[in-house]
Amino acid sequence: MGFTVSLFFEAVDFIFGIVFVLSYIQCLSAILVALISEKETKTRELLKILGVPDVAIVGSWYITYGVVLFVASLVQAGVASAVLFNHSSVVLLFLFFWLFSCSLLAYSYMVSAVFSKAKVGAYLGVIGFLLMYVVSTAFTNESTAASKVLASLLSPVALVFGVNNLAASETNGVGITFDNVNESIKSYKFSTALVLLLVDSVVYTVLGLYLERVVPK
């Protein structure tokens, strides 16, 4: 069974990252449409007229979608643990998926600050997301740790590197656990992916707040 699993991960290694990235496209598009539609329909402006501050509006989005993504990440971690990453810690899997989901939400907010048309914003936001993934394809097992950390400021890249670490550790029949989360695999630590996804969420949120103020309405 272990040999079969190893062959599976070796066979799908070159497409594993893009499969996970593509699995989030529909979620990304839906969030982008929802956020930008509030601008398009002037709902956000009405809330501001009624005295609701920007922080409260953005906070309500993060709480609402954060809860939904939290539950979705729990389910995703459970399924991934049962089907794909049998040897890895389900807690670390959950943190990985949830932190990426948070970065996805923050990215959506950042993009929504630039566009006022939902369809256009969603379309270009998804394209931007996929272009961020493309950056990960430029890296090899010999790429330096520093370059991979820098590239992980693009959250899809951190997702791909993290998934690659999971696949590599499962191939060895070990998995990612709290005992080896700080061990380097292919010049990258799984813990680095977790930290960088959190950093990405903060950076994208700050950029979104900035763009809200400087981009013409």
PDB file of C-alpha atoms in Angstrom:
ATOM      1  CA  MET A   1       0.000   0.000   0.000  1.00  0.00           C
ATOM      2  CA  GLY A   2       2.828   2.386   0.930  1.00  0.00           C
ATOM      3  CA  PHE A   3       4.591   1.626  -2.350  1.00  0.00           C
ATOM      4  CA  THR A   4       1.373   2.339  -4.269  1.00  0.00           C
ATOM      5  CA  VAL A   5       0.942   5.676  -2.491  1.00  0.00           C
ATOM      6  CA  SER A   6       4.550   6.614  -3.277  1.00  0.00           C
ATOM      7  CA  LEU A   7       4.026   5.865  -6.957  1.00  0.00           C
ATOM      8  CA  PHE A   8       0.869   7.988  -6.929  1.00  0.00           C
ATOM      9  CA  PHE A   9       2.596  11.080  -5.529  1.00  0.00           C
ATOM     10  CA  GLU A  10       5.550  10.651  -7.877  1.00  0.00           C
ATOM     11  CA  ALA A  11       3.182  10.354 -10.851  1.00  0.00           C
ATOM     12  CA  VAL A  12       1.139  13.475 -10.047  1.00  0.00           C
ATOM     13  CA  ASP A  13       3.950  15.610  -8.619  1.00  0.00           C
ATOM     14  CA  PHE A  14       4.158  17.898 -11.656  1.00  0.00           C
ATOM     15  CA  ILE A  15       0.420  18.742 -11.636  1.00  0.00           C
ATOM     16  CA  PHE A  16      -0.325  18.592  -7.911  1.00  0.00           C
ATOM     17  CA  GLY A  17       0.150  22.314  -7.316  1.00  0.00           C
ATOM     18  CA  ILE A  18      -2.052  23.544 -10.150  1.00  0.00           C
ATOM     19  CA  VAL A  19      -4.824  21.136  -9.153  1.00  0.00           C
ATOM     20  CA  PHE A  20      -5.005  22.711  -5.696  1.00  0.00           C
ATOM     21  CA  VAL A  21      -4.795  26.238  -7.121  1.00  0.00           C
ATOM     22  CA  LEU A  22      -7.609  25.568  -9.591  1.00  0.00           C
ATOM     23  CA  SER A  23      -9.779  24.118  -6.831  1.00  0.00           C
ATOM     24  CA  TYR A  24     -10.009  27.607  -5.304  1.00  0.00           C
ATOM     25  CA  ILE A  25     -10.942  29.479  -8.488  1.00  0.00           C
ATOM     26  CA  GLN A  26     -14.709  29.237  -8.040  1.00  0.00           C
ATOM     27  CA  CYS A  27     -14.470  30.368  -4.416  1.00  0.00           C
ATOM     28  CA  LEU A  28     -12.236  33.287  -5.405  1.00  0.00           C
ATOM     29  CA  SER A  29     -14.572  34.355  -8.202  1.00  0.00           C
ATOM     30  CA  ALA A  30     -17.628  34.216  -5.922  1.00  0.00           C
ATOM     31  CA  ILE A  31     -15.985  36.357  -3.239  1.00  0.00           C
ATOM     32  CA  LEU A  32     -14.755  38.885  -5.800  1.00  0.00           C
ATOM     33  CA  VAL A  33     -18.220  39.224  -7.326  1.00  0.00           C
ATOM     34  CA  ALA A  34     -19.812  39.647  -3.896  1.00  0.00           C
ATOM     35  CA  LEU A  35     -17.362  42.303  -2.714  1.00  0.00           C
ATOM     36  CA  ILE A  36     -17.264  44.321  -5.923  1.00  0.00           C
ATOM     37  CA  SER A  37     -21.047  44.122  -6.353  1.00  0.00           C
ATOM     38  CA  GLU A  38     -21.407  46.147  -3.157  1.00  0.00           C
ATOM     39  CA  LYS A  39     -19.543  48.959  -4.894  1.00  0.00           C
ATOM     40  CA  GLU A  40     -21.352  48.477  -8.181  1.00  0.00           C
ATOM     41  CA  THR A  41     -24.794  48.671  -6.547  1.00  0.00           C
ATOM     42  CA  LYS A  42     -23.720  51.562  -4.277  1.00  0.00           C
ATOM     43  CA  THR A  43     -24.536  49.470  -1.203  1.00  0.00           C
ATOM     44  CA  ARG A  44     -21.215  50.357   0.360  1.00  0.00           C
ATOM     45  CA  GLU A  45     -21.768  54.069  -0.250  1.00  0.00           C
ATOM     46  CA  LEU A  46     -25.193  53.839   1.378  1.00  0.00           C
ATOM     47  CA  LEU A  47     -23.668  52.216   4.450  1.00  0.00           C
ATOM     48  CA  LYS A  48     -21.109  55.016   4.659  1.00  0.00           C
ATOM     49  CA  ILE A  49     -23.861  57.626   4.397  1.00  0.00           C
ATOM     50  CA  LEU A  50     -25.597  55.895   7.298  1.00  0.00           C
ATOM     51  CA  GLY A  51     -22.422  56.330   9.325  1.00  0.00           C
ATOM     52  CA  VAL A  52     -20.919  52.850   9.074  1.00  0.00           C
ATOM     53  CA  PRO A  53     -17.096  53.206   9.026  1.00  0.00           C
ATOM     54  CA  ASP A  54     -14.905  51.423   6.474  1.00  0.00           C
ATOM     55  CA  VAL A  55     -13.313  49.310   9.191  1.00  0.00           C
ATOM     56  CA  ALA A  56     -16.721  47.952  10.214  1.00  0.00           C
ATOM     57  CA  ILE A  57     -17.650  47.160   6.603  1.00  0.00           C
ATOM     58  CA  VAL A  58     -14.384  45.344   5.905  1.00  0.00           C
ATOM     59  CA  GLY A  59     -14.545  43.632   9.287  1.00  0.00           C
ATOM     60  CA  SER A  60     -18.030  42.301   8.543  1.00  0.00           C
ATOM     61  CA  TRP A  61     -16.743  40.760   5.304  1.00  0.00           C
ATOM     62  CA  TYR A  62     -13.811  39.123   7.039  1.00  0.00           C
ATOM     63  CA  ILE A  63     -15.968  37.718   9.825  1.00  0.00           C
ATOM     64  CA  THR A  64     -18.684  36.431   7.486  1.00  0.00           C
ATOM     65  CA  TYR A  65     -16.406  34.839   4.911  1.00  0.00           C
ATOM     66  CA  GLY A  66     -13.872  33.858   7.558  1.00  0.00           C
ATOM     67  CA  VAL A  67     -16.436  31.658   9.310  1.00  0.00           C
ATOM     68  CA  VAL A  68     -17.500  30.055   6.029  1.00  0.00           C
ATOM     69  CA  LEU A  69     -13.897  29.424   5.008  1.00  0.00           C
ATOM     70  CA  PHE A  70     -13.107  28.092   8.495  1.00  0.00           C
ATOM     71  CA  VAL A  71     -15.790  25.421   8.161  1.00  0.00           C
ATOM     72  CA  ALA A  72     -14.764  24.662   4.568  1.00  0.00           C
ATOM     73  CA  SER A  73     -11.140  24.249   5.671  1.00  0.00           C
ATOM     74  CA  LEU A  74     -12.185  21.814   8.402  1.00  0.00           C
ATOM     75  CA  VAL A  75     -13.958  19.679   5.808  1.00  0.00           C
ATOM     76  CA  GLN A  76     -11.078  19.993   3.349  1.00  0.00           C
ATOM     77  CA  ALA A  77      -8.534  18.965   5.981  1.00  0.00           C
ATOM     78  CA  GLY A  78     -10.612  15.951   6.987  1.00  0.00           C
ATOM     79  CA  VAL A  79     -11.008  14.770   3.409  1.00  0.00           C
ATOM     80  CA  ALA A  80      -7.350  15.428   2.544  1.00  0.00           C
ATOM     81  CA  SER A  81      -6.209  13.536   5.634  1.00  0.00           C
ATOM     82  CA  ALA A  82      -8.408  10.551   4.816  1.00  0.00           C
ATOM     83  CA  VAL A  83      -7.761  10.408   1.071  1.00  0.00           C
ATOM     84  CA  LEU A  84      -4.385  11.977   0.257  1.00  0.00           C
ATOM     85  CA  PHE A  85      -2.191  12.885   3.210  1.00  0.00           C
ATOM     86  CA  ASN A  86      -2.727   9.911   5.514  1.00  0.00           C
ATOM     87  CA  HIS A  87       0.485  10.370   7.489  1.00  0.00           C
ATOM     88  CA  SER A  88       0.209  14.131   8.013  1.00  0.00           C
ATOM     89  CA  SER A  89      -1.258  15.936  11.011  1.00  0.00           C
ATOM     90  CA  VAL A  90      -4.879  16.896  10.366  1.00  0.00           C
ATOM     91  CA  VAL A  91      -4.347  19.983  12.542  1.00  0.00           C
ATOM     92  CA  LEU A  92      -1.499  21.199  10.327  1.00  0.00           C
ATOM     93  CA  LEU A  93      -3.546  20.429   7.232  1.00  0.00           C
ATOM     94  CA  PHE A  94      -6.391  22.526   8.621  1.00  0.00           C
ATOM     95  CA  LEU A  95      -4.073  25.428   9.454  1.00  0.00           C
ATOM     96  CA  PHE A  96      -2.572  25.244   5.981  1.00  0.00           C
ATOM     97  CA  PHE A  97      -5.906  25.308   4.160  1.00  0.00           C
ATOM     98  CA  TRP A  98      -7.456  27.902   6.458  1.00  0.00           C
ATOM     99  CA  LEU A  99      -4.505  30.290   6.279  1.00  0.00           C
ATOM    100  CA  PHE A 100      -4.527  30.024   2.503  1.00  0.00           C
ATOM    101  CA  SER A 101      -8.279  30.701   2.520  1.00  0.00           C
ATOM    102  CA  CYS A 102      -7.636  33.790   4.644  1.00  0.00           C
ATOM    103  CA  SER A 103      -5.050  35.001   2.141  1.00  0.00           C
ATOM    104  CA  LEU A 104      -7.565  34.337  -0.631  1.00  0.00           C
ATOM    105  CA  LEU A 105     -10.113  36.535   1.145  1.00  0.00           C
ATOM    106  CA  ALA A 106      -7.530  39.266   1.702  1.00  0.00           C
ATOM    107  CA  TYR A 107      -6.487  39.077  -1.963  1.00  0.00           C
ATOM    108  CA  SER A 108     -10.144  39.410  -2.973  1.00  0.00           C
ATOM    109  CA  TYR A 109     -10.505  42.510  -0.823  1.00  0.00           C
ATOM    110  CA  MET A 110      -7.344  44.013  -2.321  1.00  0.00           C
ATOM    111  CA  VAL A 111      -8.619  43.421  -5.860  1.00  0.00           C
ATOM    112  CA  SER A 112     -12.111  44.722  -4.994  1.00  0.00           C
ATOM    113  CA  ALA A 113     -10.557  48.040  -3.979  1.00  0.00           C
ATOM    114  CA  VAL A 114      -9.430  48.599  -7.569  1.00  0.00           C
ATOM    115  CA  PHE A 115     -12.530  47.639  -9.574  1.00  0.00           C
ATOM    116  CA  SER A 116     -16.114  48.893  -9.587  1.00  0.00           C
ATOM    117  CA  LYS A 117     -17.547  46.369 -12.066  1.00  0.00           C
ATOM    118  CA  ALA A 118     -18.072  42.899 -10.617  1.00  0.00           C
ATOM    119  CA  LYS A 119     -17.618  40.864 -13.800  1.00  0.00           C
ATOM    120  CA  VAL A 120     -14.492  42.710 -14.892  1.00  0.00           C
ATOM    121  CA  GLY A 121     -12.997  42.626 -11.404  1.00  0.00           C
ATOM    122  CA  ALA A 122     -13.687  38.922 -10.942  1.00  0.00           C
ATOM    123  CA  TYR A 123     -12.260  38.063 -14.359  1.00  0.00           C
ATOM    124  CA  LEU A 124      -9.054  40.058 -13.910  1.00  0.00           C
ATOM    125  CA  GLY A 125      -8.741  38.991 -10.279  1.00  0.00           C
ATOM    126  CA  VAL A 126      -8.782  35.330 -11.283  1.00  0.00           C
ATOM    127  CA  ILE A 127      -6.245  35.981 -14.049  1.00  0.00           C
ATOM    128  CA  GLY A 128      -3.979  37.739 -11.550  1.00  0.00           C
ATOM    129  CA  PHE A 129      -4.330  34.798  -9.171  1.00  0.00           C
ATOM    130  CA  LEU A 130      -3.310  32.335 -11.899  1.00  0.00           C
ATOM    131  CA  LEU A 131      -0.374  34.519 -12.939  1.00  0.00           C
ATOM    132  CA  MET A 132       0.809  34.434  -9.331  1.00  0.00           C
ATOM    133  CA  TYR A 133       0.742  30.634  -9.530  1.00  0.00           C
ATOM    134  CA  VAL A 134       2.853  30.711 -12.709  1.00  0.00           C
ATOM    135  CA  VAL A 135       5.708  32.183 -10.663  1.00  0.00           C
ATOM    136  CA  SER A 136       5.975  28.879  -8.774  1.00  0.00           C
ATOM    137  CA  THR A 137       6.772  27.016 -12.003  1.00  0.00           C
ATOM    138  CA  ALA A 138      10.073  28.890 -12.292  1.00  0.00           C
ATOM    139  CA  PHE A 139      11.446  27.137  -9.206  1.00  0.00           C
ATOM    140  CA  THR A 140      13.225  23.795  -9.005  1.00  0.00           C
ATOM    141  CA  ASN A 141      14.420  21.577  -6.158  1.00  0.00           C
ATOM    142  CA  GLU A 142      17.764  23.375  -6.392  1.00  0.00           C
ATOM    143  CA  SER A 143      16.306  26.886  -5.963  1.00  0.00           C
ATOM    144  CA  THR A 144      17.480  28.695  -2.834  1.00  0.00           C
ATOM    145  CA  ALA A 145      15.392  28.881   0.312  1.00  0.00           C
ATOM    146  CA  ALA A 146      15.569  32.690   0.292  1.00  0.00           C
ATOM    147  CA  SER A 147      14.137  32.930  -3.225  1.00  0.00           C
ATOM    148  CA  LYS A 148      11.288  30.596  -2.317  1.00  0.00           C
ATOM    149  CA  VAL A 149      10.478  32.589   0.808  1.00  0.00           C
ATOM    150  CA  LEU A 150      10.378  35.815  -1.201  1.00  0.00           C
ATOM    151  CA  ALA A 151       8.138  34.231  -3.850  1.00  0.00           C
ATOM    152  CA  SER A 152       5.801  33.020  -1.111  1.00  0.00           C
ATOM    153  CA  LEU A 153       4.622  36.601  -0.668  1.00  0.00           C
ATOM    154  CA  LEU A 154       2.383  35.507  -3.540  1.00  0.00           C
ATOM    155  CA  SER A 155      -0.030  33.217  -1.702  1.00  0.00           C
ATOM    156  CA  PRO A 156      -0.611  30.730  -4.583  1.00  0.00           C
ATOM    157  CA  VAL A 157       3.154  30.155  -4.614  1.00  0.00           C
ATOM    158  CA  ALA A 158       3.147  29.416  -0.874  1.00  0.00           C
ATOM    159  CA  LEU A 159       0.238  27.027  -1.473  1.00  0.00           C
ATOM    160  CA  VAL A 160       2.138  25.153  -4.192  1.00  0.00           C
ATOM    161  CA  PHE A 161       5.342  24.914  -2.151  1.00  0.00           C
ATOM    162  CA  GLY A 162       3.384  23.675   0.858  1.00  0.00           C
ATOM    163  CA  VAL A 163       1.508  21.078  -1.174  1.00  0.00           C
ATOM    164  CA  ASN A 164       4.778  19.918  -2.730  1.00  0.00           C
ATOM    165  CA  ASN A 165       6.219  19.410   0.752  1.00  0.00           C
ATOM    166  CA  LEU A 166       3.165  17.418   1.778  1.00  0.00           C
ATOM    167  CA  ALA A 167       3.467  15.216  -1.306  1.00  0.00           C
ATOM    168  CA  ALA A 168       7.203  14.683  -0.809  1.00  0.00           C
ATOM    169  CA  SER A 169       6.787  13.732   2.843  1.00  0.00           C
ATOM    170  CA  GLU A 170       3.900  11.383   2.057  1.00  0.00           C
ATOM    171  CA  THR A 171       6.042   9.734  -0.620  1.00  0.00           C
ATOM    172  CA  ASN A 172       8.505   8.873   2.139  1.00  0.00           C
ATOM    173  CA  GLY A 173       5.689   7.499   4.280  1.00  0.00           C
ATOM    174  CA  VAL A 174       6.235  10.124   6.967  1.00  0.00           C
ATOM    175  CA  GLY A 175       3.876  13.018   6.321  1.00  0.00           C
ATOM    176  CA  ILE A 176       4.057  16.506   7.813  1.00  0.00           C
ATOM    177  CA  THR A 177       3.689  16.478  11.591  1.00  0.00           C
ATOM    178  CA  PHE A 178       4.596  18.776  14.470  1.00  0.00           C
ATOM    179  CA  ASP A 179       7.829  16.788  14.808  1.00  0.00           C
ATOM    180  CA  ASN A 180       9.100  17.667  11.331  1.00  0.00           C
ATOM    181  CA  VAL A 181       7.148  20.806  10.378  1.00  0.00           C
ATOM    182  CA  ASN A 182      10.374  22.848  10.599  1.00  0.00           C
ATOM    183  CA  GLU A 183      12.451  20.440   8.527  1.00  0.00           C
ATOM    184  CA  SER A 184      13.531  21.618   5.089  1.00  0.00           C
ATOM    185  CA  ILE A 185      12.269  19.685   2.065  1.00  0.00           C
ATOM    186  CA  LYS A 186      13.438  20.890  -1.334  1.00  0.00           C
ATOM    187  CA  SER A 187      14.887  24.030   0.335  1.00  0.00           C
ATOM    188  CA  TYR A 188      11.546  24.898   1.923  1.00  0.00           C
ATOM    189  CA  LYS A 189       9.919  24.321   5.304  1.00  0.00           C
ATOM    190  CA  PHE A 190       6.215  23.626   5.712  1.00  0.00           C
ATOM    191  CA  SER A 191       6.211  26.014   8.665  1.00  0.00           C
ATOM    192  CA  THR A 192       7.465  28.705   6.282  1.00  0.00           C
ATOM    193  CA  ALA A 193       4.362  28.248   4.146  1.00  0.00           C
ATOM    194  CA  LEU A 194       2.132  28.674   7.212  1.00  0.00           C
ATOM    195  CA  VAL A 195       3.895  31.841   8.351  1.00  0.00           C
ATOM    196  CA  LEU A 196       4.025  33.368   4.872  1.00  0.00           C
ATOM    197  CA  LEU A 197       0.329  32.712   4.248  1.00  0.00           C
ATOM    198  CA  LEU A 198      -0.425  34.653   7.429  1.00  0.00           C
ATOM    199  CA  VAL A 199       1.915  37.433   6.309  1.00  0.00           C
ATOM    200  CA  ASP A 200       0.247  37.465   2.882  1.00  0.00           C
ATOM    201  CA  SER A 201      -3.158  37.926   4.504  1.00  0.00           C
ATOM    202  CA  VAL A 202      -1.928  40.942   6.456  1.00  0.00           C
ATOM    203  CA  VAL A 203      -0.073  42.485   3.500  1.00  0.00           C
ATOM    204  CA  TYR A 204      -3.017  42.110   1.110  1.00  0.00           C
ATOM    205  CA  THR A 205      -5.388  43.596   3.687  1.00  0.00           C
ATOM    206  CA  VAL A 206      -3.146  46.609   4.273  1.00  0.00           C
ATOM    207  CA  LEU A 207      -2.765  47.109   0.514  1.00  0.00           C
ATOM    208  CA  GLY A 208      -6.539  46.880   0.145  1.00  0.00           C
ATOM    209  CA  LEU A 209      -7.074  49.564   2.794  1.00  0.00           C
ATOM    210  CA  TYR A 210      -4.509  51.763   1.053  1.00  0.00           C
ATOM    211  CA  LEU A 211      -6.011  51.259  -2.402  1.00  0.00           C
ATOM    212  CA  GLU A 212      -9.481  52.042  -1.040  1.00  0.00           C
ATOM    213  CA  ARG A 213      -8.196  55.511  -0.213  1.00  0.00           C
ATOM    214  CA  VAL A 214      -6.122  56.298  -3.301  1.00  0.00           C
ATOM    215  CA  VAL A 215      -8.015  54.679  -6.191  1.00  0.00           C
ATOM    216  CA  PRO A 216     -10.603  57.068  -7.683  1.00  0.00           C
ATOM    217  CA  LYS A 217     -14.190  56.005  -6.975  1.00  0.00           C
TER     218      LYS A 217
END
